[in-house]
CSV table of C-alpha atoms in Angstrom, one decimal:
chain,number,residue,atom,x,y,z
N,1,MET,CA,-57.1,46.8,24.1
N,2,LYS,CA,-56.1,45.1,27.3
N,3,ASP,CA,-55.2,48.5,28.8
N,4,LEU,CA,-58.6,49.9,27.7
N,5,ILE,CA,-60.5,47.1,29.4
N,6,ILE,CA,-58.4,47.4,32.6
N,7,TYR,CA,-58.8,51.2,32.7
N,8,ILE,CA,-62.6,51.1,32.4
N,9,ALA,CA,-63.0,48.2,34.8
N,10,LYS,CA,-60.8,49.8,37.5
N,11,ALA,CA,-62.7,53.0,37.2
N,12,LEU,CA,-66.0,51.2,37.9
N,13,VAL,CA,-65.2,48.9,40.8
N,14,ASP,CA,-64.6,49.3,44.5
N,15,ARG,CA,-61.5,47.1,44.4
N,16,PRO,CA,-59.4,48.3,41.5
N,17,ASP,CA,-56.4,46.3,42.7
N,18,ASP,CA,-58.3,43.1,42.1
N,19,VAL,CA,-59.0,43.8,38.4
N,20,ASP,CA,-57.2,41.5,36.0
N,21,VAL,CA,-57.5,40.9,32.3
N,22,LYS,CA,-56.2,37.8,30.5
N,23,GLU,CA,-55.8,37.6,26.8
N,24,LEU,CA,-56.4,34.4,24.8
N,25,HIS,CA,-55.3,34.7,21.2
N,26,GLY,CA,-57.1,32.8,18.5
N,27,GLU,CA,-56.6,33.0,14.8
N,28,LYS,CA,-59.1,35.7,14.1
N,29,THR,CA,-60.4,36.5,17.5
N,30,VAL,CA,-58.9,37.6,20.8
N,31,ILE,CA,-60.8,36.6,23.9
N,32,TYR,CA,-60.4,38.9,26.9
N,33,GLU,CA,-61.2,37.5,30.2
N,34,LEU,CA,-62.0,40.3,32.7
N,35,LYS,CA,-61.8,39.3,36.4
N,36,VAL,CA,-63.0,41.6,39.1
N,37,GLY,CA,-62.9,41.4,42.9
N,38,GLN,CA,-65.5,39.9,45.2
N,39,GLY,CA,-68.7,41.9,45.1
N,40,ASP,CA,-67.6,44.0,42.1
N,41,LEU,CA,-69.3,41.9,39.4
N,42,GLY,CA,-72.5,44.0,39.6
N,43,LYS,CA,-70.4,47.2,39.1
N,44,VAL,CA,-69.1,46.0,35.7
N,45,ILE,CA,-72.3,44.3,34.6
N,46,GLY,CA,-74.8,47.0,35.7
N,47,ARG,CA,-78.6,47.0,35.7
N,48,GLU,CA,-79.9,44.5,33.2
N,49,GLY,CA,-76.4,44.0,31.9
N,50,LYS,CA,-76.3,47.5,30.5
N,51,THR,CA,-72.7,48.3,31.6
N,52,ALA,CA,-71.3,45.0,30.4
N,53,LYS,CA,-73.0,45.6,27.1
N,54,ALA,CA,-71.6,49.1,26.9
N,55,ILE,CA,-68.0,47.8,27.6
N,56,ARG,CA,-68.5,45.2,24.9
N,57,THR,CA,-69.7,47.8,22.4
N,58,ILE,CA,-66.6,49.9,23.1
N,59,VAL,CA,-64.3,46.9,22.8
N,60,THR,CA,-65.9,46.0,19.5
N,61,ALA,CA,-65.4,49.5,18.2
N,62,ALA,CA,-61.8,49.5,19.4
N,63,SER,CA,-61.2,46.2,17.7
N,64,MET,CA,-62.3,47.7,14.3
N,65,LYS,CA,-59.0,49.6,14.4
N,66,THR,CA,-56.9,46.5,15.2
N,67,GLY,CA,-58.7,44.4,12.6
N,68,LYS,CA,-59.0,41.4,15.0
N,69,ARG,CA,-62.3,40.5,16.5
N,70,ALA,CA,-62.4,40.9,20.2
N,71,HIS,CA,-64.6,39.1,22.6
N,72,LEU,CA,-65.1,40.0,26.3
N,73,GLU,CA,-65.9,37.6,29.0
N,74,ILE,CA,-66.5,38.7,32.6
N,75,VAL,CA,-65.8,36.6,35.6
N,76,GLU,CA,-65.6,37.1,39.4
E,1,MET,CA,-53.4,64.0,34.9
E,2,ASN,CA,-56.4,65.3,36.7
E,3,TYR,CA,-57.0,62.7,39.4
E,4,THR,CA,-54.7,60.6,41.6
E,5,GLU,CA,-54.9,58.2,44.5
E,6,GLU,CA,-52.2,58.3,47.1
E,7,GLU,CA,-51.3,56.7,50.4
E,8,GLY,CA,-49.7,58.1,53.5
E,9,LYS,CA,-49.3,57.5,57.3
E,10,THR,CA,-52.1,60.0,57.9
E,11,VAL,CA,-54.9,61.4,55.8
E,12,GLU,CA,-53.2,64.8,55.8
E,13,GLU,CA,-50.0,63.3,54.5
E,14,ALA,CA,-51.9,61.4,51.7
E,15,ILE,CA,-53.7,64.6,50.7
E,16,LYS,CA,-50.5,66.7,50.6
E,17,LYS,CA,-48.8,64.0,48.5
E,18,SER,CA,-51.8,64.0,46.0
E,19,LEU,CA,-51.9,67.8,45.8
E,20,ASP,CA,-48.2,68.0,45.1
E,21,LYS,CA,-48.5,65.4,42.4
E,22,LEU,CA,-51.3,67.2,40.7
E,23,GLY,CA,-49.8,70.6,41.3
E,24,ILE,CA,-53.0,72.1,42.7
E,25,SER,CA,-54.0,73.8,46.0
E,26,PHE,CA,-56.4,72.5,48.6
E,27,ASP,CA,-59.1,74.9,47.5
E,28,GLU,CA,-58.9,73.7,43.9
E,29,ALA,CA,-59.2,70.0,44.8
E,30,TYR,CA,-61.9,67.5,45.2
E,31,ILE,CA,-60.9,65.2,47.9
E,32,GLU,CA,-62.3,61.8,48.9
E,33,VAL,CA,-61.0,59.8,51.8
E,34,LEU,CA,-60.8,56.2,50.7
E,35,ASN,CA,-59.3,54.9,53.9
E,36,ASP,CA,-58.9,57.0,57.1
E,37,GLY,CA,-55.8,54.9,58.2
E,38,LYS,CA,-57.2,54.3,61.6
E,39,ASN,CA,-57.4,50.6,61.4
E,40,GLU,CA,-53.6,50.1,61.2
E,41,GLN,CA,-53.6,50.5,57.5
E,42,SER,CA,-52.1,53.4,55.6
E,43,ALA,CA,-54.4,56.3,54.8
E,44,ARG,CA,-55.6,56.5,51.3
E,45,VAL,CA,-57.2,59.4,49.5
E,46,GLY,CA,-58.4,60.2,46.0
E,47,VAL,CA,-57.8,63.7,44.8
E,48,GLY,CA,-58.8,65.5,41.6
E,49,TYR,CA,-59.7,68.8,40.2
E,50,LYS,CA,-62.8,70.1,41.9
E,51,ASN,CA,-64.4,71.0,38.6
E,52,ALA,CA,-66.2,68.1,37.0
E,53,ASP,CA,-64.9,69.5,33.7
E,54,GLY,CA,-61.4,68.4,34.3
E,55,MET,CA,-62.4,65.0,35.5
E,56,ILE,CA,-64.7,64.4,32.6
E,57,ARG,CA,-61.9,65.4,30.2
E,58,ASN,CA,-59.5,63.1,31.9
E,59,VAL,CA,-61.7,60.0,31.5
E,60,VAL,CA,-62.6,60.8,27.9
E,61,GLU,CA,-59.0,61.5,27.0
E,62,THR,CA,-57.8,58.3,28.6
E,63,VAL,CA,-60.4,56.0,27.0
E,64,LEU,CA,-59.7,57.5,23.5
E,65,SER,CA,-55.9,57.3,23.9
E,66,LYS,CA,-56.2,53.6,24.9
E,67,MET,CA,-58.3,53.2,21.7
E,68,ASP,CA,-55.4,54.9,19.8
E,69,ILE,CA,-57.7,57.7,18.7
E,70,ARG,CA,-56.7,61.3,18.7
E,71,ALA,CA,-59.5,63.7,19.2
E,72,SER,CA,-60.4,67.2,20.3
E,73,ILE,CA,-62.7,67.3,23.3
E,74,ASP,CA,-65.0,70.2,24.0
E,75,ILE,CA,-66.8,70.4,27.3
E,76,ARG,CA,-69.4,73.1,28.1
E,77,ASP,CA,-71.8,73.5,31.0
E,78,GLU,CA,-75.4,74.0,29.7
E,79,ASP,CA,-77.8,74.6,32.6
E,80,GLY,CA,-76.0,72.2,34.9
E,81,ILE,CA,-75.5,69.5,32.3
E,82,TYR,CA,-72.0,68.9,30.9
E,83,ILE,CA,-72.1,68.6,27.2
E,84,VAL,CA,-69.1,66.7,26.0
E,85,ASN,CA,-68.4,66.9,22.3
E,86,VAL,CA,-65.7,64.8,20.8
E,87,ARG,CA,-64.3,65.4,17.3
E,88,ALA,CA,-62.1,62.6,16.0
E,89,LYS,CA,-62.1,63.4,12.3
E,90,LYS,CA,-62.1,60.1,10.4
E,91,TYR,CA,-62.9,58.1,13.5
E,92,ASN,CA,-66.1,59.9,14.2
E,93,GLY,CA,-68.1,57.2,12.5
E,94,LEU,CA,-66.3,54.4,14.5
E,95,LEU,CA,-67.1,56.2,17.7
E,96,ILE,CA,-70.7,56.9,16.8
E,97,GLY,CA,-71.4,53.3,15.7
E,98,LYS,CA,-74.6,52.0,14.1
E,99,ASP,CA,-77.5,54.3,14.9
E,100,GLY,CA,-75.4,55.9,17.6
E,101,GLY,CA,-74.9,52.7,19.5
E,102,THR,CA,-71.2,53.1,20.3
E,103,LEU,CA,-71.8,56.8,21.3
E,104,LEU,CA,-74.4,55.7,23.8
E,105,ALA,CA,-72.2,53.0,25.2
E,106,PHE,CA,-69.3,55.5,25.7
E,107,GLN,CA,-71.8,57.9,27.3
E,108,HIS,CA,-73.0,55.2,29.7
E,109,ILE,CA,-69.5,54.3,30.8
E,110,LEU,CA,-68.5,57.9,31.2
E,111,ARG,CA,-71.6,58.6,33.4
E,112,ARG,CA,-71.0,55.5,35.5
E,113,ILE,CA,-67.3,56.4,36.1
E,114,LEU,CA,-68.0,60.0,36.9
E,115,GLN,CA,-70.9,59.2,39.2
E,116,ARG,CA,-68.6,57.3,41.4
E,117,LYS,CA,-66.6,60.5,42.0
E,118,LEU,CA,-69.3,63.1,41.6
E,119,PRO,CA,-72.7,61.6,42.3
E,120,GLU,CA,-74.7,64.6,41.2
E,121,VAL,CA,-73.0,65.1,37.8
E,122,LYS,CA,-75.1,65.1,34.7
E,123,ILE,CA,-73.4,64.4,31.3
E,124,ASP,CA,-74.5,64.3,27.7
E,125,MET,CA,-72.1,63.1,25.2
E,126,ASP,CA,-71.9,63.9,21.5
E,127,ILE,CA,-69.5,63.0,18.7
E,128,GLY,CA,-68.9,65.3,15.8
E,129,ASN,CA,-72.3,66.9,16.6
E,130,TYR,CA,-74.1,63.7,15.6
E,131,ARG,CA,-76.7,64.0,18.3
E,132,ALA,CA,-77.3,67.7,17.7
E,133,LYS,CA,-77.8,67.0,14.0
E,134,ARG,CA,-80.1,64.0,14.8
E,135,TYR,CA,-82.1,66.2,17.2
E,136,ASN,CA,-82.7,68.8,14.5
E,137,LYS,CA,-83.6,66.2,12.0
E,138,LEU,CA,-86.1,64.5,14.3
E,139,VAL,CA,-87.7,67.9,15.2
E,140,ARG,CA,-88.0,68.7,11.4
E,141,LEU,CA,-89.3,65.2,10.6
E,142,SER,CA,-91.9,65.4,13.5
E,143,ARG,CA,-93.3,68.6,12.1
E,144,GLU,CA,-93.3,67.3,8.6
E,145,LEU,CA,-95.1,64.1,9.6
E,146,SER,CA,-97.7,65.9,11.8
E,147,GLY,CA,-98.5,68.1,8.7
E,148,LYS,CA,-99.1,64.9,6.7
E,149,VAL,CA,-101.3,63.5,9.4
E,150,LYS,CA,-103.4,66.7,9.5
E,151,GLU,CA,-103.7,66.6,5.7
E,152,THR,CA,-104.7,63.0,5.3
E,153,GLY,CA,-106.3,62.3,8.7
E,154,LYS,CA,-104.3,59.0,8.8
E,155,GLU,CA,-101.7,57.8,11.3
E,156,VAL,CA,-98.0,57.9,10.4
E,157,LYS,CA,-95.4,55.6,11.9
E,158,PHE,CA,-91.7,56.6,12.4
E,159,GLU,CA,-88.7,54.4,11.6
E,160,PRO,CA,-87.5,52.5,14.8
E,161,LEU,CA,-86.3,55.1,17.4
E,162,ARG,CA,-84.2,55.0,20.5
E,163,ALA,CA,-85.7,56.0,23.8
E,164,TYR,CA,-84.2,59.5,23.8
E,165,GLU,CA,-85.2,59.9,20.2
E,166,ARG,CA,-88.8,59.0,21.0
E,167,TRP,CA,-88.7,61.6,23.8
E,168,ILE,CA,-87.6,64.2,21.2
E,169,VAL,CA,-90.6,63.4,19.0
E,170,HIS,CA,-93.1,63.3,21.9
E,171,THR,CA,-92.0,66.7,23.3
E,172,THR,CA,-91.9,68.3,19.8
E,173,LEU,CA,-95.5,67.3,19.1
E,174,ASN,CA,-96.8,67.6,22.7
E,175,ASP,CA,-98.2,71.1,22.2
E,176,ASP,CA,-99.8,70.4,18.8
E,177,PRO,CA,-103.6,70.4,19.3
E,178,ASP,CA,-104.4,68.5,16.1
E,179,VAL,CA,-102.2,65.4,16.7
E,180,PHE,CA,-101.1,63.0,19.5
E,181,THR,CA,-98.3,60.5,19.7
E,182,TYR,CA,-98.1,57.0,21.1
E,183,THR,CA,-95.4,54.4,21.3
E,184,THR,CA,-95.6,51.0,19.6
E,185,GLY,CA,-93.5,47.9,18.9
E,186,ASN,CA,-91.0,46.1,21.1
E,187,GLY,CA,-87.3,46.1,21.7
E,188,GLU,CA,-85.3,47.5,18.8
E,189,PHE,CA,-88.5,48.1,16.7
E,190,ARG,CA,-90.0,50.4,19.3
E,191,THR,CA,-91.1,53.6,17.7
E,192,ILE,CA,-93.7,56.3,17.6
E,193,VAL,CA,-97.0,56.8,15.8
E,194,VAL,CA,-98.4,60.2,15.1
E,195,ALA,CA,-102.2,60.1,15.0
E,196,PRO,CA,-104.9,62.7,14.4
E,197,ARG,CA,-106.8,63.9,17.5
E,198,LYS,CA,-110.1,64.0,15.6
E,199,LYS,CA,-111.1,61.5,12.9
E,200,LYS,CA,-111.8,63.4,9.7
E,201,ILE,CA,-115.4,62.9,8.6
E,202,ALA,CA,-115.3,61.8,5.0
């Protein structure tokens, strides 16, 4: 899952080397904190948050396979 | 692998390195200079197959493999639009999502990623022919409902429809002289009403 988020984020931003994802494991949920480089926040959020919503939808779908709920947070 | 980014002392060196890695010739390659190496940094280039086909396949394959999903990917060029059809057997439903939501999310990401490399590229995505079937169903339903409207002279409302689904209904009934369509409702309840052009005189 972490790899999936990193791949998508790196492919969308101008500074792929600054992309980082941290995992925080809860009992039933995993929180993924996606960090992008300066000025790249808009690239992963998109117009009216459309891209962020799309990434979250894909993450949710992928989490159905793992059986553990995944939650994505995006920070700069 | 269909795309790579390499560094070198000069742009030429970085390009050669990339071409060797991909095993393709200069003519077959799409090349983007990411850093010309003139400001005391090393030169950096992005190189991939020139055909969008290979690049689209690479992105779809990578995303699916990271989701642990095996699928066959079929890409065809239809009047300048790349139609990407993914077949993932028992995972089709997971990839389509409720009312096609996951499919549209995947398509959005795919378009955003590809537009960075090929700004002009147009992509439509489908999974297990879901959209093709949905298209046919909506065309059939539009004709059925317009028939009902003509018969009764009363308006008929569709179930909630997505933007591209509303477009399908609008265009299907556009040429019909007896009915017209209009949009109603907000957000996820937005849909289409088919209405008679002339009120029936009772």
